Amino acid sequence: MKAIDSHVHCGLVGSSGIGEPDQSFEAYYGLVKGCGIDGAVFFPPVIEVYNRYDPYFTDSSEWQGRRNAAHDYLLSLTGNLDFKVFPYLFVWNDYAYERLSEGFYGVKWHRHSGEPRYNYDDPRCLRFIQEVRLRRMPVVLEEEFHNTVRFVKDLAPGVTVIIPHCGMLNGGYERIKAEGLWELENVYADTALAPSWIIEDFISRYGPEKLLFGSDFPFGDPVGELRKVTGLKVDDGVKLMICRENILRILERVRKEGS
């Protein structure tokens, strides 16, 4: 079965990075070649965006340069004819909406508890969200629970939001369920590292149309994560929706420059 991996960290950092596995295109493609995955959503590794180990991290021109280099690397991969690459912009507190028009298909919005915080009150944040809305871009949102709720309900209502790991790192699947976020038409989930019972519960309650296959490479094994989805006790049409059709439907809505 052909599949698009909707959750891949890909960047310049290699095996020489301290505690960081190789996240180059070659490392990923070497794993998935021949397994049925013929395209992927790529966003830079966290280490190329901000210092997650310093809760008081302050942005700088050096870090902005690092982010720009990471995003340029992803954009350089889009000409690969054998493997379709959909680059996402990993947003940080400079809210670089000026770059959204350069060929990106979506946005990665990411932080964990104890890490540096997004400045949601910065006027550039609202401008960034406005540009995302105008371009119909999806946002992969991995944040603390209260910020997830605020983003979906207050800051960006109606914007396509993909909550990774079926919400396990956004406060938990059940907590998001209780808040009613999964029921919203614009809120999706990806399967990366989520257990099969949660995936099956999501399908039964909210439908397969709102679920996307993802691996979370390099933290998840793309082949194993794909096998988890294709092994679900659902018909092949449902598997195809999750593995390919749903993410392509979202990406086809994105307004590229000049459209």
GROMACS .gro file of C-alpha atoms in nm:
model
  259
    1MET     CA    1   0.000   0.000   0.000
    2LYS     CA    2   0.133   0.343  -0.098
    3ALA     CA    3   0.163   0.584   0.194
    4ILE     CA    4   0.257   0.942   0.280
    5ASP     CA    5   0.430   0.980   0.616
    6SER     CA    6   0.281   1.294   0.771
    7HIS     CA    7   0.525   1.326   1.063
    8VAL     CA    8   0.900   1.323   0.991
    9HIS     CA    9   1.187   1.520   1.145
   10CYS     CA   10   1.443   1.584   0.873
   11GLY     CA   11   1.738   1.818   0.878
   12LEU     CA   12   2.106   1.888   0.868
   13VAL     CA   13   2.182   1.729   1.204
   14GLY     CA   14   2.364   1.398   1.166
   15SER     CA   15   2.487   1.120   1.386
   16SER     CA   16   2.764   1.349   1.513
   17GLY     CA   17   2.511   1.562   1.700
   18ILE     CA   18   2.522   1.510   2.076
   19GLY     CA   19   2.247   1.265   2.158
   20GLU     CA   20   2.089   1.321   1.819
   21PRO     CA   21   2.038   1.046   1.561
   22ASP     CA   22   2.097   1.108   1.193
   23GLN     CA   23   1.793   1.293   1.061
   24SER     CA   24   1.908   1.356   0.706
   25PHE     CA   25   1.695   1.275   0.404
   26GLU     CA   26   1.933   0.993   0.318
   27ALA     CA   27   1.885   0.836   0.662
   28TYR     CA   28   1.506   0.844   0.630
   29TYR     CA   29   1.490   0.736   0.267
   30GLY     CA   30   1.727   0.449   0.336
   31LEU     CA   31   1.473   0.310   0.582
   32VAL     CA   32   1.157   0.352   0.376
   33LYS     CA   33   1.274   0.276   0.024
   34GLY     CA   34   1.067  -0.010  -0.108
   35CYS     CA   35   0.824  -0.028   0.187
   36GLY     CA   36   0.541   0.165   0.020
   37ILE     CA   37   0.611   0.510   0.165
   38ASP     CA   38   0.668   0.729  -0.140
   39GLY     CA   39   0.636   1.073   0.016
   40ALA     CA   40   0.652   1.253   0.348
   41VAL     CA   41   0.587   1.572   0.539
   42PHE     CA   42   0.923   1.702   0.664
   43PHE     CA   43   0.994   1.957   0.935
   44PRO     CA   44   1.330   2.048   1.090
   45PRO     CA   45   1.451   1.876   1.408
   46VAL     CA   46   1.394   2.076   1.726
   47ILE     CA   47   1.771   2.114   1.774
   48GLU     CA   48   1.779   2.327   1.458
   49VAL     CA   49   1.502   2.560   1.577
   50TYR     CA   50   1.555   2.645   1.945
   51ASN     CA   51   1.744   2.523   2.252
   52ARG     CA   52   1.484   2.301   2.417
   53TYR     CA   53   1.712   2.235   2.715
   54ASP     CA   54   1.721   2.600   2.824
   55PRO     CA   55   1.380   2.716   2.955
   56TYR     CA   56   1.511   3.074   2.950
   57PHE     CA   57   1.632   3.051   2.591
   58THR     CA   58   1.639   3.384   2.410
   59ASP     CA   59   1.630   3.393   2.033
   60SER     CA   60   1.925   3.538   1.844
   61SER     CA   61   2.046   3.605   1.491
   62GLU     CA   62   2.256   3.289   1.519
   63TRP     CA   63   1.950   3.076   1.590
   64GLN     CA   64   1.752   3.252   1.318
   65GLY     CA   65   2.032   3.163   1.078
   66ARG     CA   66   2.021   2.804   1.195
   67ARG     CA   67   1.645   2.787   1.135
   68ASN     CA   68   1.681   2.943   0.792
   69ALA     CA   69   1.947   2.690   0.694
   70ALA     CA   70   1.729   2.404   0.816
   71HIS     CA   71   1.430   2.526   0.617
   72ASP     CA   72   1.641   2.589   0.308
   73TYR     CA   73   1.758   2.229   0.331
   74LEU     CA   74   1.400   2.099   0.328
   75LEU     CA   75   1.306   2.320   0.034
   76SER     CA   76   1.606   2.185  -0.158
   77LEU     CA   77   1.459   1.833  -0.135
   78THR     CA   78   1.136   1.910  -0.317
   79GLY     CA   79   1.282   1.836  -0.659
   80ASN     CA   80   1.327   1.466  -0.582
   81LEU     CA   81   1.124   1.286  -0.848
   82ASP     CA   82   1.133   0.947  -0.678
   83PHE     CA   83   1.006   1.069  -0.343
   84LYS     CA   84   0.757   1.351  -0.282
   85VAL     CA   85   0.862   1.594  -0.010
   86PHE     CA   86   0.615   1.832   0.157
   87PRO     CA   87   0.821   2.079   0.367
   88TYR     CA   88   0.662   2.246   0.671
   89LEU     CA   89   0.792   2.561   0.837
   90PHE     CA   90   0.882   2.507   1.203
   91VAL     CA   91   0.765   2.831   1.365
   92TRP     CA   92   0.941   2.995   1.655
   93ASN     CA   93   0.910   3.333   1.831
   94ASP     CA   94   1.025   3.536   1.534
   95TYR     CA   95   0.701   3.420   1.362
   96ALA     CA   96   0.863   3.430   1.019
   97TYR     CA   97   0.544   3.450   0.814
   98GLU     CA   98   0.747   3.609   0.535
   99ARG     CA   99   0.886   3.264   0.452
  100LEU     CA  100   0.551   3.086   0.419
  101SER     CA  101   0.530   3.177   0.050
  102GLU     CA  102   0.858   3.003  -0.038
  103GLY     CA  103   0.712   2.658  -0.101
  104PHE     CA  104   0.598   2.535   0.239
  105TYR     CA  105   0.285   2.325   0.271
  106GLY     CA  106   0.219   2.368   0.642
  107VAL     CA  107   0.351   2.458   0.985
  108LYS     CA  108   0.505   2.270   1.276
  109TRP     CA  109   0.422   2.430   1.612
  110HIS     CA  110   0.606   2.251   1.890
  111ARG     CA  111   0.717   2.269   2.251
  112HIS     CA  112   0.698   2.052   2.564
  113SER     CA  113   0.650   2.139   2.930
  114GLY     CA  114   0.966   2.292   3.075
  115GLU     CA  115   1.087   2.418   2.738
  116PRO     CA  116   1.106   2.780   2.618
  117ARG     CA  117   0.760   2.926   2.566
  118TYR     CA  118   0.593   3.074   2.262
  119ASN     CA  119   0.500   3.439   2.296
  120TYR     CA  120   0.136   3.408   2.197
  121ASP     CA  121   0.073   3.776   2.277
  122ASP     CA  122   0.320   3.904   2.017
  123PRO     CA  123   0.135   4.082   1.733
  124ARG     CA  124   0.350   3.884   1.488
  125CYS     CA  125   0.196   3.565   1.625
  126LEU     CA  126  -0.151   3.678   1.522
  127ARG     CA  127  -0.016   3.792   1.185
  128PHE     CA  128   0.148   3.452   1.138
  129ILE     CA  129  -0.179   3.272   1.212
  130GLN     CA  130  -0.360   3.506   0.974
  131GLU     CA  131  -0.119   3.413   0.694
  132VAL     CA  132  -0.160   3.044   0.773
  133ARG     CA  133  -0.538   3.083   0.754
  134LEU     CA  134  -0.524   3.269   0.423
  135ARG     CA  135  -0.303   2.998   0.275
  136ARG     CA  136  -0.520   2.716   0.418
  137MET     CA  137  -0.212   2.556   0.567
  138PRO     CA  138  -0.234   2.279   0.826
  139VAL     CA  139  -0.062   2.323   1.162
  140VAL     CA  140   0.094   2.023   1.338
  141LEU     CA  141   0.042   2.139   1.695
  142GLU     CA  142   0.238   1.973   1.976
  143GLU     CA  143   0.194   2.186   2.288
  144GLU     CA  144   0.087   2.163   2.651
  145PHE     CA  145  -0.284   2.097   2.701
  146HIS     CA  146  -0.388   2.449   2.801
  147ASN     CA  147  -0.203   2.600   2.506
  148THR     CA  148  -0.352   2.340   2.272
  149VAL     CA  149  -0.702   2.439   2.382
  150ARG     CA  150  -0.621   2.809   2.356
  151PHE     CA  151  -0.475   2.770   2.009
  152VAL     CA  152  -0.764   2.565   1.870
  153LYS     CA  153  -1.050   2.757   2.031
  154ASP     CA  154  -0.923   3.114   2.069
  155LEU     CA  155  -0.616   3.193   1.859
  156ALA     CA  156  -0.683   2.996   1.542
  157PRO     CA  157  -1.047   2.880   1.527
  158GLY     CA  158  -1.118   2.701   1.201
  159VAL     CA  159  -0.752   2.656   1.106
  160THR     CA  160  -0.667   2.296   1.018
  161VAL     CA  161  -0.488   2.154   1.323
  162ILE     CA  162  -0.321   1.813   1.334
  163ILE     CA  163  -0.255   1.694   1.688
  164PRO     CA  164   0.028   1.439   1.673
  165HIS     CA  165   0.050   1.109   1.858
  166CYS     CA  166  -0.331   1.111   1.898
  167GLY     CA  167  -0.273   1.377   2.161
  168MET     CA  168  -0.044   1.179   2.390
  169LEU     CA  169   0.198   1.475   2.422
  170ASN     CA  170  -0.074   1.742   2.423
  171GLY     CA  171  -0.225   1.638   2.753
  172GLY     CA  172  -0.347   1.294   2.655
  173TYR     CA  173  -0.599   1.140   2.417
  174GLU     CA  174  -0.875   1.116   2.677
  175ARG     CA  175  -0.827   1.470   2.804
  176ILE     CA  176  -0.854   1.611   2.454
  177LYS     CA  177  -1.161   1.394   2.401
  178ALA     CA  178  -1.321   1.533   2.717
  179GLU     CA  179  -1.250   1.888   2.599
  180GLY     CA  180  -1.436   1.813   2.274
  181LEU     CA  181  -1.148   1.900   2.042
  182TRP     CA  182  -1.155   1.576   1.844
  183GLU     CA  183  -1.515   1.647   1.746
  184LEU     CA  184  -1.422   1.971   1.572
  185GLU     CA  185  -1.425   1.945   1.193
  186ASN     CA  186  -1.087   2.116   1.157
  187VAL     CA  187  -0.900   1.903   1.416
  188TYR     CA  188  -0.716   1.590   1.301
  189ALA     CA  189  -0.482   1.341   1.468
  190ASP     CA  190  -0.179   1.150   1.351
  191THR     CA  191  -0.094   0.794   1.449
  192ALA     CA  192   0.276   0.841   1.531
  193LEU     CA  193   0.372   0.623   1.829
  194ALA     CA  194   0.008   0.598   1.941
  195PRO     CA  195  -0.107   0.253   2.058
  196SER     CA  196  -0.347   0.061   1.835
  197TRP     CA  197  -0.633   0.076   2.087
  198ILE     CA  198  -0.632   0.456   2.079
  199ILE     CA  199  -0.621   0.458   1.699
  200GLU     CA  200  -0.914   0.214   1.684
  201ASP     CA  201  -1.113   0.420   1.935
  202PHE     CA  202  -1.049   0.736   1.733
  203ILE     CA  203  -1.170   0.569   1.414
  204SER     CA  204  -1.488   0.439   1.578
  205ARG     CA  205  -1.575   0.774   1.739
  206TYR     CA  206  -1.461   1.034   1.487
  207GLY     CA  207  -1.412   0.847   1.161
  208PRO     CA  208  -1.104   0.754   0.959
  209GLU     CA  209  -1.128   1.078   0.760
  210LYS     CA  210  -0.968   1.269   1.049
  211LEU     CA  211  -0.669   1.041   1.102
  212LEU     CA  212  -0.325   1.057   0.936
  213PHE     CA  213  -0.043   0.806   0.928
  214GLY     CA  214   0.280   0.937   1.080
  215SER     CA  215   0.601   0.781   1.207
  216ASP     CA  216   0.778   1.055   1.411
  217PHE     CA  217   1.111   0.955   1.254
  218PRO     CA  218   1.376   0.926   1.397
  219PHE     CA  219   1.196   0.852   1.725
  220GLY     CA  220   0.962   0.610   1.554
  221ASP     CA  221   1.043   0.345   1.293
  222PRO     CA  222   0.857   0.437   0.972
  223VAL     CA  223   0.825   0.076   0.856
  224GLY     CA  224   0.698  -0.043   1.192
  225GLU     CA  225   0.459   0.250   1.229
  226LEU     CA  226   0.318   0.183   0.882
  227ARG     CA  227   0.279  -0.184   0.965
  228LYS     CA  228   0.084  -0.087   1.277
  229VAL     CA  229  -0.170   0.100   1.065
  230THR     CA  230  -0.196  -0.157   0.786
  231GLY     CA  231  -0.248  -0.422   1.055
  232LEU     CA  232  -0.562  -0.255   1.191
  233LYS     CA  233  -0.884  -0.455   1.164
  234VAL     CA  234  -1.043  -0.222   0.911
  235ASP     CA  235  -1.096  -0.257   0.539
  236ASP     CA  236  -0.832  -0.158   0.286
  237GLY     CA  237  -1.022   0.154   0.184
  238VAL     CA  238  -1.001   0.288   0.538
  239LYS     CA  239  -0.630   0.207   0.557
  240LEU     CA  240  -0.570   0.394   0.231
  241MET     CA  241  -0.751   0.700   0.368
  242ILE     CA  242  -0.534   0.703   0.680
  243CYS     CA  243  -0.209   0.625   0.502
  244ARG     CA  244  -0.243   0.854   0.203
  245GLU     CA  245  -0.570   1.011   0.098
  246ASN     CA  246  -0.643   1.224   0.405
  247ILE     CA  247  -0.311   1.406   0.414
  248LEU     CA  248  -0.317   1.463   0.037
  249ARG     CA  249  -0.666   1.610   0.063
  250ILE     CA  250  -0.540   1.855   0.328
  251LEU     CA  251  -0.230   1.948   0.128
  252GLU     CA  252  -0.421   1.995  -0.196
  253ARG     CA  253  -0.619   2.275  -0.029
  254VAL     CA  254  -0.306   2.476   0.046
  255ARG     CA  255  -0.288   2.797  -0.151
  256LYS     CA  256   0.053   2.827  -0.310
  257GLU     CA  257   0.195   3.162  -0.412
  258GLY     CA  258   0.006   3.303  -0.708
  259SER     CA  259  -0.294   3.069  -0.673
   0.00000   0.00000   0.00000
